[in-house]
Amino acid sequence: MNILLSNDDGYLAPGIKVLFDTLRQQVDFKELVMLAPDRNRSAASNSLTLLEPLRIQSQSTKELPNNCRIFSVNGTPTDCVHLGINGALDFQPNIVLSGINDGANMGDDVLYSGTVAAATEGRFLGKPSIAISLCGDRHYETAAYVLVKFLNQLPSISSDTIININVPDIPLKELKGIKITRLGKRHCSEPVVKQTDPRGKPIYWIGPAGDAADAGEGTDFYAVEHGYASITPLKIDLSHYEMMETLQQWAKTNP
């Protein structure tokens, strides 16, 4: 298969480097192409760059074989996957991988995550897509092991599904296994952080994400907290079906 690898932390991030090297060594592929942002674009969500040109820069080294290439893009994770599938390179992937992210993407995080957004774009464009995140920034090899195991025994995935994997930041020997989970939910995020710039004017930082609110058994939060990798299938359909009947009744009385 041809693999397109991206992320939201940038092409120099340790997570994507570990995954790229692991894929080279442990997965049977025809071509492996890393196409990732030229800098950290965390929380970029599904944004596309429409008002300025995108530039692809080769970052490959002489040590890489011809079927392994690295490129950076001055855009978002979604830009990268869009370019990688829609003809910017002489390459067409069979699957899109995004990660390994530095930090969890569980519960409400998936709405903001550039890591998940890269996989979402792959799925929108007709490719099986997997996002993987390490719930920390140390044991990337554990996350890489989980993803490779999943790839080498890849189950049948329906065409509207994105696979979201979160792995606890622990040594591989301490990983208890894998759980199939649903998304949990977080409390509201923490308040914004107000500071003052050198000229005395106020500046603001977005506060950290809230703690888990729905973290019971069966959720991604619960699995990771108890030492398991979490695999959550996602479906991008935001329709609130339970509310449709109520609104249909309203519409009948308000023609």
PDB file of C-alpha atoms in Angstrom:
ATOM      1  CA  MET A   1       0.000   0.000   0.000  1.00  0.00           C
ATOM      2  CA  ASN A   2       0.938   3.656  -0.370  1.00  0.00           C
ATOM      3  CA  ILE A   3       0.909   5.504   2.952  1.00  0.00           C
ATOM      4  CA  LEU A   4       0.376   9.238   3.435  1.00  0.00           C
ATOM      5  CA  LEU A   5       1.576  10.358   6.874  1.00  0.00           C
ATOM      6  CA  SER A   6       0.766  13.758   8.397  1.00  0.00           C
ATOM      7  CA  ASN A   7       0.255  15.405  11.791  1.00  0.00           C
ATOM      8  CA  ASP A   8      -0.425  18.790  13.410  1.00  0.00           C
ATOM      9  CA  ASP A   9       2.780  19.160  15.450  1.00  0.00           C
ATOM     10  CA  GLY A  10       4.946  19.718  12.378  1.00  0.00           C
ATOM     11  CA  TYR A  11       7.300  17.542  10.357  1.00  0.00           C
ATOM     12  CA  LEU A  12      10.106  17.930  12.932  1.00  0.00           C
ATOM     13  CA  ALA A  13       7.985  16.701  15.865  1.00  0.00           C
ATOM     14  CA  PRO A  14       9.347  13.614  17.649  1.00  0.00           C
ATOM     15  CA  GLY A  15       6.066  11.699  17.347  1.00  0.00           C
ATOM     16  CA  ILE A  16       5.906  11.749  13.557  1.00  0.00           C
ATOM     17  CA  LYS A  17       9.616  10.940  13.330  1.00  0.00           C
ATOM     18  CA  VAL A  18       9.183   7.841  15.495  1.00  0.00           C
ATOM     19  CA  LEU A  19       6.152   6.741  13.493  1.00  0.00           C
ATOM     20  CA  PHE A  20       7.862   7.332  10.138  1.00  0.00           C
ATOM     21  CA  ASP A  21      10.868   5.231  11.191  1.00  0.00           C
ATOM     22  CA  THR A  22       8.666   2.494  12.664  1.00  0.00           C
ATOM     23  CA  LEU A  23       6.574   2.262   9.507  1.00  0.00           C
ATOM     24  CA  ARG A  24       9.745   1.990   7.426  1.00  0.00           C
ATOM     25  CA  GLN A  25      10.965  -0.926   9.521  1.00  0.00           C
ATOM     26  CA  GLN A  26       7.800  -2.839  10.364  1.00  0.00           C
ATOM     27  CA  VAL A  27       5.135  -2.290   7.679  1.00  0.00           C
ATOM     28  CA  ASP A  28       4.977  -3.661   4.147  1.00  0.00           C
ATOM     29  CA  PHE A  29       4.401  -0.683   1.833  1.00  0.00           C
ATOM     30  CA  LYS A  30       5.100   0.435  -1.708  1.00  0.00           C
ATOM     31  CA  GLU A  31       5.576   4.137  -0.942  1.00  0.00           C
ATOM     32  CA  LEU A  32       5.681   6.109   2.308  1.00  0.00           C
ATOM     33  CA  VAL A  33       5.257   9.882   2.068  1.00  0.00           C
ATOM     34  CA  MET A  34       5.310  12.274   5.021  1.00  0.00           C
ATOM     35  CA  LEU A  35       3.518  15.523   4.163  1.00  0.00           C
ATOM     36  CA  ALA A  36       3.226  17.605   7.324  1.00  0.00           C
ATOM     37  CA  PRO A  37       3.043  21.260   8.420  1.00  0.00           C
ATOM     38  CA  ASP A  38       6.293  23.226   8.522  1.00  0.00           C
ATOM     39  CA  ARG A  39       5.512  24.277  12.109  1.00  0.00           C
ATOM     40  CA  ASN A  40       3.212  23.396  14.974  1.00  0.00           C
ATOM     41  CA  ARG A  41      -0.421  23.767  13.908  1.00  0.00           C
ATOM     42  CA  SER A  42      -2.107  22.189  16.923  1.00  0.00           C
ATOM     43  CA  ALA A  43      -5.851  22.846  17.288  1.00  0.00           C
ATOM     44  CA  ALA A  44      -6.100  23.908  13.639  1.00  0.00           C
ATOM     45  CA  SER A  45      -9.156  21.658  13.321  1.00  0.00           C
ATOM     46  CA  ASN A  46     -10.409  21.221   9.736  1.00  0.00           C
ATOM     47  CA  SER A  47      -9.259  24.593   8.429  1.00  0.00           C
ATOM     48  CA  LEU A  48      -8.062  24.974   4.837  1.00  0.00           C
ATOM     49  CA  THR A  49      -5.782  27.750   3.572  1.00  0.00           C
ATOM     50  CA  LEU A  50      -7.683  29.589   0.843  1.00  0.00           C
ATOM     51  CA  LEU A  51      -6.313  33.154   0.768  1.00  0.00           C
ATOM     52  CA  GLU A  52      -2.615  32.500   0.221  1.00  0.00           C
ATOM     53  CA  PRO A  53      -0.601  29.984  -1.821  1.00  0.00           C
ATOM     54  CA  LEU A  54       0.671  26.735  -0.352  1.00  0.00           C
ATOM     55  CA  ARG A  55       4.271  25.666  -0.853  1.00  0.00           C
ATOM     56  CA  ILE A  56       5.658  22.154  -0.575  1.00  0.00           C
ATOM     57  CA  GLN A  57       9.317  21.832   0.413  1.00  0.00           C
ATOM     58  CA  SER A  58      11.258  18.573   0.181  1.00  0.00           C
ATOM     59  CA  GLN A  59      12.899  17.613   3.479  1.00  0.00           C
ATOM     60  CA  SER A  60      14.168  14.210   2.344  1.00  0.00           C
ATOM     61  CA  THR A  61      17.762  13.218   3.013  1.00  0.00           C
ATOM     62  CA  LYS A  62      20.174  11.128   0.952  1.00  0.00           C
ATOM     63  CA  GLU A  63      19.900   8.339   3.525  1.00  0.00           C
ATOM     64  CA  LEU A  64      16.244   7.691   2.676  1.00  0.00           C
ATOM     65  CA  PRO A  65      15.356   5.126   0.006  1.00  0.00           C
ATOM     66  CA  ASN A  66      13.513   6.366  -3.069  1.00  0.00           C
ATOM     67  CA  ASN A  67      10.157   5.065  -1.850  1.00  0.00           C
ATOM     68  CA  CYS A  68      10.333   7.094   1.388  1.00  0.00           C
ATOM     69  CA  ARG A  69       9.953  10.854   1.090  1.00  0.00           C
ATOM     70  CA  ILE A  70       9.447  13.772   3.495  1.00  0.00           C
ATOM     71  CA  PHE A  71       7.831  17.114   2.654  1.00  0.00           C
ATOM     72  CA  SER A  72       6.800  20.165   4.683  1.00  0.00           C
ATOM     73  CA  VAL A  73       3.898  22.471   3.852  1.00  0.00           C
ATOM     74  CA  ASN A  74       3.252  26.059   4.967  1.00  0.00           C
ATOM     75  CA  GLY A  75      -0.312  25.145   5.843  1.00  0.00           C
ATOM     76  CA  THR A  76      -2.624  23.189   8.106  1.00  0.00           C
ATOM     77  CA  PRO A  77      -2.897  19.430   8.592  1.00  0.00           C
ATOM     78  CA  THR A  78      -6.003  19.446   6.401  1.00  0.00           C
ATOM     79  CA  ASP A  79      -4.066  21.306   3.694  1.00  0.00           C
ATOM     80  CA  CYS A  80      -1.375  18.633   3.811  1.00  0.00           C
ATOM     81  CA  VAL A  81      -3.751  15.726   3.319  1.00  0.00           C
ATOM     82  CA  HIS A  82      -5.731  17.606   0.676  1.00  0.00           C
ATOM     83  CA  LEU A  83      -2.545  18.244  -1.298  1.00  0.00           C
ATOM     84  CA  GLY A  84      -1.313  14.696  -0.804  1.00  0.00           C
ATOM     85  CA  ILE A  85      -4.475  13.144  -2.229  1.00  0.00           C
ATOM     86  CA  ASN A  86      -5.511  15.693  -4.839  1.00  0.00           C
ATOM     87  CA  GLY A  87      -2.520  15.681  -7.150  1.00  0.00           C
ATOM     88  CA  ALA A  88       0.184  17.911  -5.683  1.00  0.00           C
ATOM     89  CA  LEU A  89       2.627  14.962  -5.776  1.00  0.00           C
ATOM     90  CA  ASP A  90       3.241  12.086  -8.188  1.00  0.00           C
ATOM     91  CA  PHE A  91       1.710   9.811  -5.579  1.00  0.00           C
ATOM     92  CA  GLN A  92      -1.719   8.499  -4.603  1.00  0.00           C
ATOM     93  CA  PRO A  93      -2.139   7.043  -1.102  1.00  0.00           C
ATOM     94  CA  ASN A  94      -4.229   4.022  -0.169  1.00  0.00           C
ATOM     95  CA  ILE A  95      -4.409   5.068   3.479  1.00  0.00           C
ATOM     96  CA  VAL A  96      -3.900   8.236   5.565  1.00  0.00           C
ATOM     97  CA  LEU A  97      -2.190   8.160   8.957  1.00  0.00           C
ATOM     98  CA  SER A  98      -2.008  11.170  11.284  1.00  0.00           C
ATOM     99  CA  GLY A  99       0.277  11.384  14.316  1.00  0.00           C
ATOM    100  CA  ILE A 100       1.792  10.447  16.624  1.00  0.00           C
ATOM    101  CA  ASN A 101       0.373  13.506  18.365  1.00  0.00           C
ATOM    102  CA  ASP A 102       2.051  14.997  21.422  1.00  0.00           C
ATOM    103  CA  GLY A 103      -0.901  14.826  23.821  1.00  0.00           C
ATOM    104  CA  ALA A 104      -4.322  13.199  23.983  1.00  0.00           C
ATOM    105  CA  ASN A 105      -7.176  13.685  21.539  1.00  0.00           C
ATOM    106  CA  MET A 106     -10.100  12.287  23.492  1.00  0.00           C
ATOM    107  CA  GLY A 107     -13.692  13.364  24.019  1.00  0.00           C
ATOM    108  CA  ASP A 108     -14.388  16.928  22.879  1.00  0.00           C
ATOM    109  CA  ASP A 109     -10.752  17.270  21.749  1.00  0.00           C
ATOM    110  CA  VAL A 110     -11.619  15.713  18.395  1.00  0.00           C
ATOM    111  CA  LEU A 111     -13.529  18.855  17.377  1.00  0.00           C
ATOM    112  CA  TYR A 112     -10.405  21.026  17.700  1.00  0.00           C
ATOM    113  CA  SER A 113      -7.650  18.549  16.931  1.00  0.00           C
ATOM    114  CA  GLY A 114      -5.545  19.034  13.833  1.00  0.00           C
ATOM    115  CA  THR A 115      -4.433  15.421  14.190  1.00  0.00           C
ATOM    116  CA  VAL A 116      -7.987  14.128  13.899  1.00  0.00           C
ATOM    117  CA  ALA A 117      -8.731  16.727  11.206  1.00  0.00           C
ATOM    118  CA  ALA A 118      -5.988  15.320   8.978  1.00  0.00           C
ATOM    119  CA  ALA A 119      -7.590  11.884   9.247  1.00  0.00           C
ATOM    120  CA  THR A 120     -11.025  13.422   8.670  1.00  0.00           C
ATOM    121  CA  GLU A 121      -9.833  15.011   5.431  1.00  0.00           C
ATOM    122  CA  GLY A 122      -8.480  11.669   4.299  1.00  0.00           C
ATOM    123  CA  ARG A 123     -11.848  10.072   4.936  1.00  0.00           C
ATOM    124  CA  PHE A 124     -13.703  12.909   3.193  1.00  0.00           C
ATOM    125  CA  LEU A 125     -11.515  12.224   0.156  1.00  0.00           C
ATOM    126  CA  GLY A 126     -12.254   8.520   0.164  1.00  0.00           C
ATOM    127  CA  LYS A 127      -9.266   7.028   1.991  1.00  0.00           C
ATOM    128  CA  PRO A 128      -9.215   4.833   5.114  1.00  0.00           C
ATOM    129  CA  SER A 129      -7.830   7.143   7.800  1.00  0.00           C
ATOM    130  CA  ILE A 130      -6.379   6.726  11.265  1.00  0.00           C
ATOM    131  CA  ALA A 131      -5.404   9.363  13.851  1.00  0.00           C
ATOM    132  CA  ILE A 132      -3.116   8.352  16.708  1.00  0.00           C
ATOM    133  CA  SER A 133      -2.148  10.311  19.812  1.00  0.00           C
ATOM    134  CA  LEU A 134       0.098   9.675  22.790  1.00  0.00           C
ATOM    135  CA  CYS A 135      -1.353  10.972  26.055  1.00  0.00           C
ATOM    136  CA  GLY A 136       1.964  12.574  26.942  1.00  0.00           C
ATOM    137  CA  ASP A 137       5.313  13.200  25.262  1.00  0.00           C
ATOM    138  CA  ARG A 138       7.684  10.380  26.211  1.00  0.00           C
ATOM    139  CA  HIS A 139       6.841   6.844  25.106  1.00  0.00           C
ATOM    140  CA  TYR A 140       6.100   7.325  21.430  1.00  0.00           C
ATOM    141  CA  GLU A 141       7.302   3.795  20.714  1.00  0.00           C
ATOM    142  CA  THR A 142       4.293   2.445  22.617  1.00  0.00           C
ATOM    143  CA  ALA A 143       1.879   4.347  20.374  1.00  0.00           C
ATOM    144  CA  ALA A 144       3.806   3.281  17.271  1.00  0.00           C
ATOM    145  CA  TYR A 145       3.512  -0.364  18.362  1.00  0.00           C
ATOM    146  CA  VAL A 146      -0.271  -0.071  18.726  1.00  0.00           C
ATOM    147  CA  LEU A 147      -0.696   1.508  15.305  1.00  0.00           C
ATOM    148  CA  VAL A 148       1.537  -1.006  13.542  1.00  0.00           C
ATOM    149  CA  LYS A 149      -0.333  -3.866  15.201  1.00  0.00           C
ATOM    150  CA  PHE A 150      -3.612  -2.376  13.979  1.00  0.00           C
ATOM    151  CA  LEU A 151      -2.261  -1.854  10.448  1.00  0.00           C
ATOM    152  CA  ASN A 152      -0.830  -5.361  10.159  1.00  0.00           C
ATOM    153  CA  GLN A 153      -4.176  -6.878  11.176  1.00  0.00           C
ATOM    154  CA  LEU A 154      -6.349  -4.177   9.614  1.00  0.00           C
ATOM    155  CA  PRO A 155     -10.045  -4.969  10.048  1.00  0.00           C
ATOM    156  CA  SER A 156     -12.731  -4.026   7.554  1.00  0.00           C
ATOM    157  CA  ILE A 157     -13.566  -0.334   8.077  1.00  0.00           C
ATOM    158  CA  SER A 158     -16.720   1.193   6.626  1.00  0.00           C
ATOM    159  CA  SER A 159     -16.239   4.064   4.198  1.00  0.00           C
ATOM    160  CA  ASP A 160     -17.619   6.703   6.598  1.00  0.00           C
ATOM    161  CA  THR A 161     -15.399   5.799   9.560  1.00  0.00           C
ATOM    162  CA  ILE A 162     -12.342   7.518  11.029  1.00  0.00           C
ATOM    163  CA  ILE A 163     -10.284   5.559  13.551  1.00  0.00           C
ATOM    164  CA  ASN A 164      -9.084   7.603  16.541  1.00  0.00           C
ATOM    165  CA  ILE A 165      -6.433   5.941  18.714  1.00  0.00           C
ATOM    166  CA  ASN A 166      -5.166   7.243  22.063  1.00  0.00           C
ATOM    167  CA  VAL A 167      -2.334   5.521  23.904  1.00  0.00           C
ATOM    168  CA  PRO A 168      -1.257   6.028  27.528  1.00  0.00           C
ATOM    169  CA  ASP A 169       2.227   7.481  27.956  1.00  0.00           C
ATOM    170  CA  ILE A 170       3.772   4.354  29.492  1.00  0.00           C
ATOM    171  CA  PRO A 171       6.468   1.863  28.478  1.00  0.00           C
ATOM    172  CA  LEU A 172       5.213  -0.831  26.129  1.00  0.00           C
ATOM    173  CA  LYS A 173       5.703  -3.563  28.736  1.00  0.00           C
ATOM    174  CA  GLU A 174       3.198  -1.773  30.987  1.00  0.00           C
ATOM    175  CA  LEU A 175       0.476  -1.486  28.337  1.00  0.00           C
ATOM    176  CA  LYS A 176      -2.418  -3.717  29.414  1.00  0.00           C
ATOM    177  CA  GLY A 177      -4.019  -4.067  25.998  1.00  0.00           C
ATOM    178  CA  ILE A 178      -6.504  -2.374  23.707  1.00  0.00           C
ATOM    179  CA  LYS A 179     -10.095  -1.278  24.365  1.00  0.00           C
ATOM    180  CA  ILE A 180     -12.728  -0.299  21.791  1.00  0.00           C
ATOM    181  CA  THR A 181     -14.352   2.827  23.201  1.00  0.00           C
ATOM    182  CA  ARG A 182     -16.708   5.746  22.692  1.00  0.00           C
ATOM    183  CA  LEU A 183     -15.821   9.401  23.146  1.00  0.00           C
ATOM    184  CA  GLY A 184     -16.049  10.742  26.663  1.00  0.00           C
ATOM    185  CA  LYS A 185     -16.725  14.386  27.465  1.00  0.00           C
ATOM    186  CA  ARG A 186     -14.786  17.159  29.160  1.00  0.00           C
ATOM    187  CA  HIS A 187     -15.901  19.892  31.518  1.00  0.00           C
ATOM    188  CA  CYS A 188     -15.748  23.393  30.091  1.00  0.00           C
ATOM    189  CA  SER A 189     -12.228  24.644  29.472  1.00  0.00           C
ATOM    190  CA  GLU A 190     -10.407  26.676  32.073  1.00  0.00           C
ATOM    191  CA  PRO A 191     -10.750  30.502  31.985  1.00  0.00           C
ATOM    192  CA  VAL A 192      -8.574  32.505  29.627  1.00  0.00           C
ATOM    193  CA  VAL A 193      -5.214  33.599  31.012  1.00  0.00           C
ATOM    194  CA  LYS A 194      -4.844  37.385  31.010  1.00  0.00           C
ATOM    195  CA  GLN A 195      -1.382  38.964  30.931  1.00  0.00           C
ATOM    196  CA  THR A 196       0.170  42.292  30.031  1.00  0.00           C
ATOM    197  CA  ASP A 197       2.551  42.886  27.131  1.00  0.00           C
ATOM    198  CA  PRO A 198       5.748  45.022  27.481  1.00  0.00           C
ATOM    199  CA  ARG A 199       3.754  48.135  26.506  1.00  0.00           C
ATOM    200  CA  GLY A 200       1.207  47.584  29.243  1.00  0.00           C
ATOM    201  CA  LYS A 201      -1.592  46.376  26.968  1.00  0.00           C
ATOM    202  CA  PRO A 202      -3.634  43.288  27.875  1.00  0.00           C
ATOM    203  CA  ILE A 203      -3.055  40.001  26.050  1.00  0.00           C
ATOM    204  CA  TYR A 204      -4.873  36.704  26.447  1.00  0.00           C
ATOM    205  CA  TRP A 205      -4.049  33.020  26.198  1.00  0.00           C
ATOM    206  CA  ILE A 206      -6.656  30.321  25.643  1.00  0.00           C
ATOM    207  CA  GLY A 207      -6.936  28.344  28.878  1.00  0.00           C
ATOM    208  CA  PRO A 208      -6.205  24.612  29.156  1.00  0.00           C
ATOM    209  CA  ALA A 209      -8.812  21.991  28.363  1.00  0.00           C
ATOM    210  CA  GLY A 210     -11.135  21.017  31.192  1.00  0.00           C
ATOM    211  CA  ASP A 211     -10.916  17.760  33.103  1.00  0.00           C
ATOM    212  CA  ALA A 212     -12.975  14.769  32.022  1.00  0.00           C
ATOM    213  CA  ALA A 213     -16.649  14.974  32.939  1.00  0.00           C
ATOM    214  CA  ASP A 214     -17.860  11.759  31.289  1.00  0.00           C
ATOM    215  CA  ALA A 215     -15.027   9.314  31.898  1.00  0.00           C
ATOM    216  CA  GLY A 216     -16.863   6.168  32.893  1.00  0.00           C
ATOM    217  CA  GLU A 217     -16.155   2.644  31.763  1.00  0.00           C
ATOM    218  CA  GLY A 218     -16.414   2.346  27.997  1.00  0.00           C
ATOM    219  CA  THR A 219     -15.010   5.806  27.292  1.00  0.00           C
ATOM    220  CA  ASP A 220     -11.630   6.687  25.823  1.00  0.00           C
ATOM    221  CA  PHE A 221     -10.718   8.511  29.058  1.00  0.00           C
ATOM    222  CA  TYR A 222     -11.401   5.414  31.167  1.00  0.00           C
ATOM    223  CA  ALA A 223      -9.373   3.102  28.947  1.00  0.00           C
ATOM    224  CA  VAL A 224      -6.278   5.318  28.918  1.00  0.00           C
ATOM    225  CA  GLU A 225      -6.513   6.033  32.651  1.00  0.00           C
ATOM    226  CA  HIS A 226      -6.472   2.277  33.317  1.00  0.00           C
ATOM    227  CA  GLY A 227      -3.477   1.523  31.104  1.00  0.00           C
ATOM    228  CA  TYR A 228      -5.175   0.530  27.841  1.00  0.00           C
ATOM    229  CA  ALA A 229      -4.901   1.970  24.352  1.00  0.00           C
ATOM    230  CA  SER A 230      -8.244   3.359  23.227  1.00  0.00           C
ATOM    231  CA  ILE A 231      -9.588   2.815  19.707  1.00  0.00           C
ATOM    232  CA  THR A 232     -12.664   4.916  18.956  1.00  0.00           C
ATOM    233  CA  PRO A 233     -14.456   4.772  15.588  1.00  0.00           C
ATOM    234  CA  LEU A 234     -15.730   8.218  14.599  1.00  0.00           C
ATOM    235  CA  LYS A 235     -18.483   9.136  12.170  1.00  0.00           C
ATOM    236  CA  ILE A 236     -18.771  12.724  10.994  1.00  0.00           C
ATOM    237  CA  ASP A 237     -22.535  13.194  10.944  1.00  0.00           C
ATOM    238  CA  LEU A 238     -23.599  16.097  13.143  1.00  0.00           C
ATOM    239  CA  SER A 239     -27.330  15.659  12.550  1.00  0.00           C
ATOM    240  CA  HIS A 240     -29.299  15.568  15.817  1.00  0.00           C
ATOM    241  CA  TYR A 241     -31.741  12.852  14.813  1.00  0.00           C
ATOM    242  CA  GLU A 242     -33.568  12.758  18.154  1.00  0.00           C
ATOM    243  CA  MET A 243     -34.438  16.454  17.753  1.00  0.00           C
ATOM    244  CA  MET A 244     -35.774  16.143  14.210  1.00  0.00           C
ATOM    245  CA  GLU A 245     -39.238  14.905  15.216  1.00  0.00           C
ATOM    246  CA  THR A 246     -39.686  17.796  17.652  1.00  0.00           C
ATOM    247  CA  LEU A 247     -38.697  20.312  14.995  1.00  0.00           C
ATOM    248  CA  GLN A 248     -40.915  18.632  12.402  1.00  0.00           C
ATOM    249  CA  GLN A 249     -43.870  19.081  14.752  1.00  0.00           C
ATOM    250  CA  TRP A 250     -42.891  22.733  15.203  1.00  0.00           C
ATOM    251  CA  ALA A 251     -42.638  23.190  11.431  1.00  0.00           C
ATOM    252  CA  LYS A 252     -46.175  21.836  10.947  1.00  0.00           C
ATOM    253  CA  THR A 253     -47.592  24.510  13.254  1.00  0.00           C
ATOM    254  CA  ASN A 254     -45.390  27.246  11.767  1.00  0.00           C
ATOM    255  CA  PRO A 255     -45.715  26.841   7.985  1.00  0.00           C
TER     256      PRO A 255
END
